[in-house]
Amino acid sequence: MATFARSATDASEQLNALFRTLNNQLATLESQSRGQFATAFAQVKNTVNTESANMNAALGAIAQSVGQAGANYTRSDEEMRGQMTSVENVTTGITSGLVR
């Protein structure tokens, strides 16, 4: 689960880098655009930026949730192991008197 959480975080970081690069490369085109093209370009850019932010938020939430689930699983597994050890110790003590 920790690996998956890291993968989601890595994907988010890679997408952020990709969109930053894309925005930087399109800055020249945007600065030279006029009229209806400029309006349409700005609308598309805003939509892409909004969707990118939404996707990054979702990936961040997924990474956090999976990371927390992994931590909870590990803690639960350790607690169960401790309980099983206690049960084993009790049963060993009970049966040790029977063996001669």
XYZ file of C-alpha atoms in Angstrom:
100
model
C 0.000 0.000 0.000
C 2.868 2.337 0.743
C 4.239 1.731 -2.753
C 0.879 2.583 -4.294
C 0.617 5.737 -2.171
C 4.083 6.810 -3.350
C 3.086 6.046 -6.951
C 0.022 8.290 -6.666
C 2.160 11.071 -5.201
C 4.776 10.599 -7.933
C 2.077 10.692 -10.625
C 0.731 13.933 -9.188
C 4.203 15.498 -9.166
C 4.882 14.346 -12.740
C 1.568 15.775 -13.941
C 2.320 19.076 -12.221
C 5.699 19.236 -13.936
C 4.130 18.359 -17.287
C 1.475 21.073 -16.994
C 4.052 23.662 -15.873
C 6.185 22.819 -18.922
C 3.156 22.981 -21.204
C 2.068 26.348 -19.798
C 5.593 27.725 -20.186
C 5.781 26.533 -23.789
C 2.364 27.988 -24.629
C 3.087 31.358 -22.997
C 4.510 32.759 -26.245
C 1.470 31.672 -28.222
C -0.837 33.110 -25.589
C 0.974 36.449 -25.517
C 0.679 36.785 -29.304
C -2.936 35.658 -29.657
C -5.705 38.153 -30.376
C -9.469 38.269 -30.713
C -11.636 35.173 -30.586
C -8.631 32.880 -30.605
C -7.250 34.613 -27.520
C -10.609 34.258 -25.765
C -10.956 30.578 -26.691
C -7.337 29.898 -25.768
C -7.813 31.475 -22.336
C -10.980 29.429 -21.743
C -9.269 26.169 -22.675
C -6.246 27.045 -20.556
C -8.488 27.798 -17.562
C -10.356 24.519 -18.053
C -7.105 22.550 -18.269
C -5.735 24.301 -15.169
C -8.943 23.618 -13.220
C -9.060 19.964 -14.263
C -5.365 19.580 -13.503
C -5.891 20.987 -10.012
C -8.864 18.642 -9.491
C -6.840 15.649 -10.667
C -3.921 16.552 -8.413
C -6.264 16.972 -5.448
C -7.790 13.557 -6.176
C -4.371 11.913 -6.496
C -3.287 13.557 -3.251
C -6.407 12.309 -1.472
C -5.888 8.810 -2.874
C -2.252 8.782 -1.758
C -3.213 9.963 1.715
C -6.082 7.479 2.064
C -4.051 4.520 0.826
C -1.134 5.518 3.038
C -3.435 5.716 6.065
C -5.059 2.382 5.173
C -1.614 0.796 4.963
C -0.636 2.209 8.353
C -3.920 0.992 9.864
C -3.420 -2.465 8.353
C 0.117 -2.703 9.723
C -1.004 -1.593 13.181
C -3.930 -4.057 13.153
C -1.668 -6.867 11.964
C 0.810 -6.160 14.765
C -1.988 -6.069 17.352
C -3.365 -9.379 16.061
C 0.112 -10.930 16.166
C 0.459 -9.802 19.787
C -2.919 -11.284 20.697
C -2.085 -14.586 19.010
C 1.228 -14.729 20.892
C -0.647 -14.168 24.161
C -3.122 -16.934 23.324
C -0.279 -19.269 22.384
C 1.520 -18.552 25.657
C -1.635 -19.264 27.658
C -2.393 -22.511 25.828
C 1.223 -23.658 26.107
C 1.068 -23.062 29.845
C -2.159 -25.049 30.142
C -0.921 -28.025 28.151
C 2.571 -28.095 29.678
C 1.135 -29.641 32.839
C -0.336 -32.490 30.804
C 2.929 -33.585 29.243
C 5.088 -35.918 31.361
